[in-house]
mmCIF file of C-alpha atoms and ligand atoms in Angstrom:
data_model
loop_
_atom_site.group_PDB
_atom_site.id
_atom_site.type_symbol
_atom_site.label_atom_id
_atom_site.label_comp_id
_atom_site.label_asym_id
_atom_site.label_seq_id
_atom_site.Cartn_x
_atom_site.Cartn_y
_atom_site.Cartn_z
ATOM 1 C CA MET A 10 -22.284 9.015 -4.779
ATOM 2 C CA ARG A 11 -23.588 6.255 -2.529
ATOM 3 C CA THR A 12 -21.185 3.792 -0.951
ATOM 4 C CA VAL A 13 -22.664 0.353 -0.262
ATOM 5 C CA ARG A 14 -21.037 -2.634 1.406
ATOM 6 C CA THR A 15 -23.509 -5.451 0.875
ATOM 7 C CA ILE A 16 -25.058 -7.053 -2.202
ATOM 8 C CA ALA A 17 -28.524 -6.385 -0.769
ATOM 9 C CA GLU A 18 -27.747 -2.642 -0.427
ATOM 10 C CA LEU A 19 -26.240 -2.615 -3.912
ATOM 11 C CA ARG A 20 -29.351 -4.184 -5.438
ATOM 12 C CA ALA A 21 -31.609 -1.759 -3.575
ATOM 13 C CA ALA A 22 -29.488 1.213 -4.707
ATOM 14 C CA LEU A 23 -29.658 0.065 -8.328
ATOM 15 C CA ALA A 24 -33.369 -0.844 -8.410
ATOM 16 C CA PRO A 25 -34.454 2.676 -9.477
ATOM 17 C CA ALA A 26 -31.729 2.728 -12.161
ATOM 18 C CA ARG A 27 -32.987 -0.373 -13.992
ATOM 19 C CA GLY A 28 -34.447 0.591 -17.335
ATOM 20 C CA GLY A 29 -31.637 3.081 -17.847
ATOM 21 C CA ARG A 30 -28.166 1.990 -18.941
ATOM 22 C CA ILE A 31 -25.874 0.795 -16.177
ATOM 23 C CA GLY A 32 -22.101 0.778 -16.653
ATOM 24 C CA PHE A 33 -19.833 -1.131 -14.293
ATOM 25 C CA VAL A 34 -16.106 -0.858 -13.596
ATOM 26 C CA PRO A 35 -14.726 -3.621 -11.362
ATOM 27 C CA THR A 36 -11.406 -2.790 -9.652
ATOM 28 C CA MET A 37 -9.206 -3.669 -6.711
ATOM 29 C CA GLY A 38 -8.901 0.005 -5.764
ATOM 30 C CA ALA A 39 -5.781 2.147 -5.310
ATOM 31 C CA LEU A 40 -7.318 4.049 -8.190
ATOM 32 C CA HIS A 41 -5.108 5.635 -10.822
ATOM 33 C CA GLU A 42 -5.579 7.256 -14.196
ATOM 34 C CA GLY A 43 -6.056 3.827 -15.852
ATOM 35 C CA HIS A 44 -9.112 3.147 -13.675
ATOM 36 C CA LEU A 45 -10.328 6.700 -14.215
ATOM 37 C CA SER A 46 -10.179 6.222 -17.997
ATOM 38 C CA LEU A 47 -12.537 3.242 -17.606
ATOM 39 C CA LEU A 48 -14.828 5.329 -15.402
ATOM 40 C CA ARG A 49 -14.859 8.144 -17.977
ATOM 41 C CA ALA A 50 -15.897 5.685 -20.690
ATOM 42 C CA ALA A 51 -18.591 4.280 -18.403
ATOM 43 C CA ARG A 52 -19.806 7.795 -17.566
ATOM 44 C CA GLU A 53 -20.043 8.705 -21.243
ATOM 45 C CA ASP A 54 -22.013 5.606 -22.274
ATOM 46 C CA ASN A 55 -24.393 5.121 -19.346
ATOM 47 C CA ASP A 56 -27.027 6.682 -17.127
ATOM 48 C CA THR A 57 -25.677 5.075 -13.969
ATOM 49 C CA VAL A 58 -22.070 4.189 -13.181
ATOM 50 C CA VAL A 59 -21.125 1.547 -10.622
ATOM 51 C CA LEU A 60 -17.561 1.098 -9.377
ATOM 52 C CA SER A 61 -16.554 -1.871 -7.278
ATOM 53 C CA ILE A 62 -13.468 -1.918 -5.104
ATOM 54 C CA PHE A 63 -12.602 -5.350 -3.805
ATOM 55 C CA VAL A 64 -9.133 -6.776 -3.301
ATOM 56 C CA ASN A 65 -10.125 -10.306 -4.225
ATOM 57 C CA PRO A 66 -8.153 -12.727 -2.041
ATOM 58 C CA THR A 67 -8.859 -15.764 -4.230
ATOM 59 C CA GLN A 68 -6.911 -14.414 -7.212
ATOM 60 C CA PHE A 69 -3.686 -13.813 -5.295
ATOM 61 C CA ASP A 70 -1.207 -16.654 -5.480
ATOM 62 C CA GLN A 71 1.039 -15.145 -2.806
ATOM 63 C CA ALA A 72 -0.103 -14.102 0.648
ATOM 64 C CA ALA A 73 2.624 -11.441 0.786
ATOM 65 C CA ASP A 74 1.379 -9.860 -2.456
ATOM 66 C CA LEU A 75 -2.177 -9.749 -1.062
ATOM 67 C CA ALA A 76 -0.965 -8.253 2.218
ATOM 68 C CA ALA A 77 1.135 -5.626 0.426
ATOM 69 C CA TYR A 78 -1.558 -4.690 -2.106
ATOM 70 C CA PRO A 79 -2.142 -0.932 -1.713
ATOM 71 C CA ARG A 80 -5.418 0.058 -0.051
ATOM 72 C CA THR A 81 -6.370 3.727 -0.290
ATOM 73 C CA GLU A 82 -10.106 3.645 0.205
ATOM 74 C CA GLU A 83 -10.713 7.221 1.334
ATOM 75 C CA ARG A 84 -8.808 8.699 -1.571
ATOM 76 C CA ASP A 85 -10.471 6.203 -3.928
ATOM 77 C CA ALA A 86 -13.904 7.363 -2.779
ATOM 78 C CA GLU A 87 -12.969 11.000 -3.481
ATOM 79 C CA LEU A 88 -11.631 10.140 -6.941
ATOM 80 C CA ALA A 89 -14.688 8.025 -7.684
ATOM 81 C CA ALA A 90 -17.060 10.806 -6.672
ATOM 82 C CA SER A 91 -15.268 13.312 -8.869
ATOM 83 C CA ALA A 92 -15.273 10.838 -11.770
ATOM 84 C CA GLY A 93 -19.066 10.781 -11.577
ATOM 85 C CA VAL A 94 -19.551 7.364 -9.990
ATOM 86 C CA ASP A 95 -23.115 6.934 -8.742
ATOM 87 C CA VAL A 96 -22.677 3.798 -6.646
ATOM 88 C CA LEU A 97 -19.442 2.596 -5.058
ATOM 89 C CA PHE A 98 -19.642 -1.055 -4.035
ATOM 90 C CA ALA A 99 -16.926 -1.867 -1.502
ATOM 91 C CA PRO A 100 -17.749 -5.193 0.131
ATOM 92 C CA ASP A 101 -15.513 -7.039 2.550
ATOM 93 C CA ALA A 102 -14.331 -10.568 1.880
ATOM 94 C CA ALA A 103 -16.998 -12.129 4.111
ATOM 95 C CA GLU A 104 -19.730 -10.484 2.032
ATOM 96 C CA LEU A 105 -18.566 -12.108 -1.197
ATOM 97 C CA TYR A 106 -17.243 -15.313 0.374
ATOM 98 C CA PRO A 107 -19.461 -16.051 3.384
ATOM 99 C CA ALA A 108 -18.925 -19.122 5.539
ATOM 100 C CA GLY A 109 -19.737 -22.239 3.554
ATOM 101 C CA PHE A 110 -18.860 -20.698 0.191
ATOM 102 C CA ALA A 111 -18.097 -23.653 -2.103
ATOM 103 C CA THR A 112 -18.536 -22.679 -5.748
ATOM 104 C CA THR A 113 -15.780 -21.801 -8.195
ATOM 105 C CA VAL A 114 -16.061 -20.766 -11.835
ATOM 106 C CA ARG A 115 -13.319 -22.842 -13.409
ATOM 107 C CA VAL A 116 -12.119 -21.998 -16.908
ATOM 108 C CA ALA A 117 -10.355 -24.788 -18.776
ATOM 109 C CA GLY A 118 -7.808 -24.825 -21.560
ATOM 110 C CA SER A 119 -4.852 -22.918 -22.821
ATOM 111 C CA ILE A 120 -6.257 -19.430 -22.176
ATOM 112 C CA VAL A 121 -5.823 -20.023 -18.439
ATOM 113 C CA GLU A 122 -2.838 -22.367 -18.559
ATOM 114 C CA THR A 123 -0.461 -20.088 -20.457
ATOM 115 C CA LEU A 124 1.323 -16.832 -19.493
ATOM 116 C CA GLU A 125 -0.133 -15.551 -16.195
ATOM 117 C CA GLY A 126 -1.807 -18.927 -15.595
ATOM 118 C CA ALA A 127 1.518 -20.710 -15.991
ATOM 119 C CA HIS A 128 3.321 -18.317 -13.665
ATOM 120 C CA ARG A 129 0.658 -17.609 -11.047
ATOM 121 C CA GLY A 130 -1.063 -21.001 -11.072
ATOM 122 C CA ARG A 131 -4.495 -21.818 -12.431
ATOM 123 C CA ALA A 132 -6.196 -20.743 -9.187
ATOM 124 C CA HIS A 133 -5.502 -17.147 -10.226
ATOM 125 C CA PHE A 134 -7.951 -17.161 -13.138
ATOM 126 C CA ASP A 135 -10.439 -19.321 -11.219
ATOM 127 C CA GLY A 136 -10.387 -16.540 -8.636
ATOM 128 C CA VAL A 137 -10.799 -13.846 -11.293
ATOM 129 C CA ALA A 138 -13.597 -15.735 -13.097
ATOM 130 C CA THR A 139 -15.484 -16.441 -9.887
ATOM 131 C CA VAL A 140 -15.360 -12.898 -8.545
ATOM 132 C CA VAL A 141 -16.180 -11.331 -11.919
ATOM 133 C CA VAL A 142 -19.261 -13.544 -12.293
ATOM 134 C CA LYS A 143 -20.358 -12.739 -8.735
ATOM 135 C CA LEU A 144 -19.876 -9.016 -9.321
ATOM 136 C CA LEU A 145 -21.637 -9.078 -12.701
ATOM 137 C CA LEU A 146 -24.589 -10.956 -11.190
ATOM 138 C CA SER A 147 -24.718 -8.484 -8.306
ATOM 139 C CA VAL A 148 -24.614 -5.354 -10.472
ATOM 140 C CA LEU A 149 -26.306 -6.754 -13.614
ATOM 141 C CA PRO A 150 -24.849 -3.955 -15.748
ATOM 142 C CA ASP A 151 -25.477 -3.389 -19.446
ATOM 143 C CA THR A 152 -21.751 -2.902 -20.010
ATOM 144 C CA ALA A 153 -18.701 -3.816 -17.923
ATOM 145 C CA TYR A 154 -15.414 -2.022 -18.623
ATOM 146 C CA PHE A 155 -11.999 -3.671 -18.528
ATOM 147 C CA GLY A 156 -8.483 -2.468 -19.341
ATOM 148 C CA ALA A 157 -6.430 -3.821 -22.239
ATOM 149 C CA LYS A 158 -3.468 -3.839 -19.831
ATOM 150 C CA ASP A 159 -4.711 -7.131 -18.412
ATOM 151 C CA ALA A 160 -5.070 -8.749 -21.828
ATOM 152 C CA GLN A 161 -5.343 -12.336 -20.634
ATOM 153 C CA GLN A 162 -7.952 -11.318 -18.068
ATOM 154 C CA VAL A 163 -10.012 -9.835 -20.908
ATOM 155 C CA VAL A 164 -9.763 -13.070 -22.908
ATOM 156 C CA VAL A 165 -10.830 -15.086 -19.850
ATOM 157 C CA VAL A 166 -13.687 -12.732 -18.928
ATOM 158 C CA ARG A 167 -15.026 -12.789 -22.494
ATOM 159 C CA ARG A 168 -14.903 -16.610 -22.451
ATOM 160 C CA VAL A 169 -16.722 -16.840 -19.107
ATOM 161 C CA VAL A 170 -19.408 -14.337 -20.095
ATOM 162 C CA ALA A 171 -20.013 -16.153 -23.393
ATOM 163 C CA ASP A 172 -19.994 -19.632 -21.840
ATOM 164 C CA LEU A 173 -22.308 -18.741 -18.948
ATOM 165 C CA ASP A 174 -24.597 -16.544 -21.092
ATOM 166 C CA VAL A 175 -24.127 -13.581 -18.784
ATOM 167 C CA PRO A 176 -26.122 -10.785 -20.455
ATOM 168 C CA VAL A 177 -23.468 -8.076 -20.373
ATOM 169 C CA ARG A 178 -21.415 -6.266 -22.994
ATOM 170 C CA ILE A 179 -17.671 -6.309 -22.302
ATOM 171 C CA ALA A 180 -15.951 -3.057 -23.287
ATOM 172 C CA VAL A 181 -12.159 -2.905 -23.398
ATOM 173 C CA ARG A 182 -10.295 0.383 -23.057
ATOM 174 C CA PRO A 183 -6.677 1.070 -24.063
ATOM 175 C CA THR A 184 -3.824 0.886 -21.576
ATOM 176 C CA SER A 185 -3.193 4.189 -19.841
ATOM 177 C CA ARG A 186 0.522 4.998 -19.537
ATOM 178 C CA ASP A 187 2.750 7.390 -17.645
ATOM 179 C CA ASP A 188 4.906 9.876 -19.564
ATOM 180 C CA ASP A 189 7.790 7.403 -19.848
ATOM 181 C CA GLY A 190 5.442 4.767 -21.240
ATOM 182 C CA LEU A 191 5.118 2.603 -18.125
ATOM 183 C CA ALA A 192 1.607 1.169 -17.904
ATOM 184 C CA ARG A 193 -0.188 2.625 -14.917
ATOM 185 C CA SER A 194 -0.686 0.055 -12.187
ATOM 186 C CA SER A 195 -1.557 0.102 -8.509
ATOM 187 C CA ARG A 196 1.649 -1.880 -8.001
ATOM 188 C CA ASN A 197 3.812 0.947 -9.429
ATOM 189 C CA THR A 198 3.573 2.733 -6.074
ATOM 190 C CA ARG A 199 5.801 -0.009 -4.654
ATOM 191 C CA LEU A 200 8.696 0.844 -7.017
ATOM 192 C CA SER A 201 11.612 2.851 -5.635
ATOM 193 C CA PRO A 202 12.753 5.760 -7.864
ATOM 194 C CA ASP A 203 15.592 3.581 -9.191
ATOM 195 C CA GLU A 204 13.263 0.650 -9.875
ATOM 196 C CA ARG A 205 10.788 3.013 -11.486
ATOM 197 C CA SER A 206 13.363 4.194 -14.004
ATOM 198 C CA ARG A 207 14.509 0.621 -14.703
ATOM 199 C CA ALA A 208 10.871 -0.424 -15.228
ATOM 200 C CA ALA A 209 10.617 2.062 -18.100
ATOM 201 C CA ALA A 210 12.617 -0.450 -20.156
ATOM 202 C CA ILE A 211 9.476 -2.610 -20.345
ATOM 203 C CA PRO A 212 7.422 -0.238 -22.524
ATOM 204 C CA ARG A 213 10.580 0.731 -24.445
ATOM 205 C CA VAL A 214 11.103 -2.896 -25.451
ATOM 206 C CA LEU A 215 7.434 -3.337 -26.370
ATOM 207 C CA THR A 216 7.483 -0.188 -28.480
ATOM 208 C CA ALA A 217 10.733 -1.167 -30.207
ATOM 209 C CA ILE A 218 9.387 -4.605 -31.128
ATOM 210 C CA ALA A 219 6.090 -3.119 -32.334
ATOM 211 C CA ALA A 220 8.052 -0.709 -34.543
ATOM 212 C CA ALA A 221 10.229 -3.523 -35.890
ATOM 213 C CA VAL A 222 7.126 -5.572 -36.729
ATOM 214 C CA THR A 223 5.518 -2.606 -38.474
ATOM 215 C CA ALA A 224 8.755 -2.214 -40.455
ATOM 216 C CA GLY A 225 8.457 -5.814 -41.647
ATOM 217 C CA ASP A 226 10.352 -7.950 -39.127
ATOM 218 C CA ALA A 227 8.126 -10.984 -38.522
ATOM 219 C CA ASP A 228 10.486 -13.326 -36.652
ATOM 220 C CA ALA A 229 8.843 -13.487 -33.233
ATOM 221 C CA GLU A 230 11.525 -15.644 -31.669
ATOM 222 C CA ALA A 231 14.406 -13.383 -32.679
ATOM 223 C CA LEU A 232 12.518 -10.229 -31.724
ATOM 224 C CA CYS A 233 11.693 -11.630 -28.284
ATOM 225 C CA ALA A 234 15.243 -12.891 -27.735
ATOM 226 C CA ARG A 235 16.597 -9.394 -28.381
ATOM 227 C CA GLY A 236 13.890 -7.851 -26.215
ATOM 228 C CA LEU A 237 14.657 -10.199 -23.322
ATOM 229 C CA ALA A 238 18.346 -9.310 -23.518
ATOM 230 C CA THR A 239 17.510 -5.595 -23.459
ATOM 231 C CA LEU A 240 15.317 -6.049 -20.386
ATOM 232 C CA VAL A 241 18.030 -7.922 -18.520
ATOM 233 C CA GLU A 242 20.602 -5.247 -19.436
ATOM 234 C CA ALA A 243 18.232 -2.607 -18.054
ATOM 235 C CA GLY A 244 18.026 -4.369 -14.685
ATOM 236 C CA VAL A 245 14.598 -5.884 -15.233
ATOM 237 C CA ALA A 246 14.046 -9.615 -14.623
ATOM 238 C CA PRO A 247 11.719 -10.865 -17.354
ATOM 239 C CA GLU A 248 9.483 -13.882 -16.728
ATOM 240 C CA TYR A 249 8.151 -14.034 -20.257
ATOM 241 C CA LEU A 250 8.113 -11.948 -23.406
ATOM 242 C CA ALA A 251 6.010 -13.610 -26.069
ATOM 243 C CA VAL A 252 4.064 -13.036 -29.260
ATOM 244 C CA VAL A 253 0.646 -14.677 -29.030
ATOM 245 C CA ASP A 254 -2.643 -14.837 -30.873
ATOM 246 C CA PRO A 255 -4.858 -12.082 -29.392
ATOM 247 C CA ASP A 256 -7.881 -14.397 -29.055
ATOM 248 C CA THR A 257 -6.450 -17.826 -28.228
ATOM 249 C CA LEU A 258 -3.160 -16.666 -26.621
ATOM 250 C CA GLU A 259 -1.413 -19.482 -28.517
ATOM 251 C CA PRO A 260 2.234 -18.642 -29.311
ATOM 252 C CA MET A 261 2.959 -17.281 -32.801
ATOM 253 C CA ARG A 262 6.280 -17.870 -34.541
ATOM 254 C CA ALA A 263 5.684 -15.455 -37.398
ATOM 255 C CA VAL A 264 4.003 -12.097 -36.930
ATOM 256 C CA ASP A 265 2.107 -12.445 -40.200
ATOM 257 C CA ARG A 266 -1.211 -11.178 -38.803
ATOM 258 C CA PRO A 267 -2.218 -8.964 -35.896
ATOM 259 C CA ALA A 268 -0.718 -10.335 -32.713
ATOM 260 C CA LEU A 269 -0.316 -9.519 -29.059
ATOM 261 C CA LEU A 270 3.105 -8.982 -27.513
ATOM 262 C CA VAL A 271 2.894 -9.803 -23.808
ATOM 263 C CA VAL A 272 5.434 -9.349 -21.063
ATOM 264 C CA ALA A 273 5.743 -10.094 -17.363
ATOM 265 C CA ALA A 274 8.808 -8.920 -15.492
ATOM 266 C CA THR A 275 9.971 -8.294 -11.992
ATOM 267 C CA VAL A 276 11.690 -5.099 -10.950
ATOM 268 C CA GLY A 277 13.035 -5.379 -7.427
ATOM 269 C CA ALA A 278 10.203 -7.161 -5.602
ATOM 270 C CA THR A 279 7.451 -5.877 -7.873
ATOM 271 C CA ARG A 280 5.996 -7.969 -10.667
ATOM 272 C CA LEU A 281 4.671 -5.987 -13.626
ATOM 273 C CA ILE A 282 2.764 -7.019 -16.748
ATOM 274 C CA ASP A 283 2.178 -5.162 -19.993
ATOM 275 C CA ASN A 284 1.286 -5.790 -23.622
ATOM 276 C CA VAL A 285 0.898 -4.106 -26.993
ATOM 277 C CA LEU A 286 -0.816 -5.099 -30.203
ATOM 278 C CA LEU A 287 1.478 -5.859 -33.121
ATOM 279 C CA ALA A 288 0.379 -4.881 -36.597
ATOM 280 C CA PRO A 289 2.547 -6.448 -39.274
ATOM 281 C CA GLY A 290 3.523 -4.271 -42.181
ATOM 282 C CA GLY A 291 6.362 -3.466 -44.559
ATOM 283 C CA ARG A 292 8.058 -6.166 -46.597
ATOM 284 C CA ARG A 293 6.064 -9.378 -46.374
HETATM 285 P P1 AMP B 325 -7.213 -3.678 -11.005
HETATM 286 O O1 AMP B 325 -7.677 -2.691 -9.985
HETATM 287 O O2 AMP B 325 -5.748 -3.720 -11.195
HETATM 288 O O3 AMP B 325 -7.846 -5.035 -10.814
HETATM 289 O O4 AMP B 325 -7.776 -3.161 -12.388
HETATM 290 C C1 AMP B 325 -9.150 -2.877 -12.559
HETATM 291 C C2 AMP B 325 -9.414 -2.635 -14.024
HETATM 292 O O5 AMP B 325 -8.625 -1.533 -14.451
HETATM 293 C C3 AMP B 325 -9.002 -3.834 -14.900
HETATM 294 O O6 AMP B 325 -9.952 -3.988 -15.944
HETATM 295 C C4 AMP B 325 -7.670 -3.401 -15.420
HETATM 296 O O7 AMP B 325 -7.357 -3.979 -16.679
HETATM 297 C C5 AMP B 325 -7.885 -1.901 -15.572
HETATM 298 N N1 AMP B 325 -6.587 -1.223 -15.598
HETATM 299 C C6 AMP B 325 -5.560 -1.347 -14.718
HETATM 300 N N2 AMP B 325 -4.512 -0.604 -15.112
HETATM 301 C C7 AMP B 325 -4.871 -0.007 -16.268
HETATM 302 C C8 AMP B 325 -4.225 0.881 -17.175
HETATM 303 N N3 AMP B 325 -2.971 1.313 -16.973
HETATM 304 N N4 AMP B 325 -4.903 1.291 -18.263
HETATM 305 C C9 AMP B 325 -6.174 0.861 -18.488
HETATM 306 N N5 AMP B 325 -6.852 0.029 -17.679
HETATM 307 C C10 AMP B 325 -6.212 -0.401 -16.578
#
């Protein structure tokens, strides 16, 4: 595995790989099994696998969150090498945002205004869109791999790639979970043991609602109201729990077609997000 820090080095490292298939996994590091599942998919489908690790300052809405974001670069490099990564791109902020940087990829409309956009501010997805475009243009992969855990990010990235005609296939991999169902996240390392066990209520609520929907309950409002109450009882502070259209992220009142159940909640000082697909069934 080669570690490169500049776009020029990255391009030089990838020049001999052009012509073969290049798979790319963009991350903010503090690698866990969720990232590794993306790397495994990339390894399976491609001749060359590129991993980027960049804690993108422009997508953080809170300086404290950025400062506290876990950074474990040495361990990440070991994990990446054993996952079969060929090129690790780990630039610093000045490489991606040099002095005079003035361009932002701005996505408009409800897909960035709702859910995470509403809670974190629209600058969050501008930051995501801008860095993803920069990374995609630097790597020029055939396929870029993203996790279903960040469902809204996937919707935004698909929109950006389509709108800007970026020639890349977007592959989405399922959410990787711990044994108790909690979605793996770099932020989970910040949870105390007590918070960690309270956080397990999040996937429990998602699973219970998904089961109720499969059994024929289609009343999104009532299901979410019960779910919110369960979260609060468990010591989790929900920000939103909503049933939305998987493509437009518009709210759905009746779960009469496949839908996405999305949640954001704070446990202690840690904000967590998760989602599951809802497949209606039963008596309809
Ligand atoms: P991050 O480092 O948090 O920016 O995540 C990098 C990529 O890994 C994104 O595409 C995430 O959606 C994906 N990812 C993060 N956590 C998980 C998970 N538990 N399962 C699957 N993919 C994940």
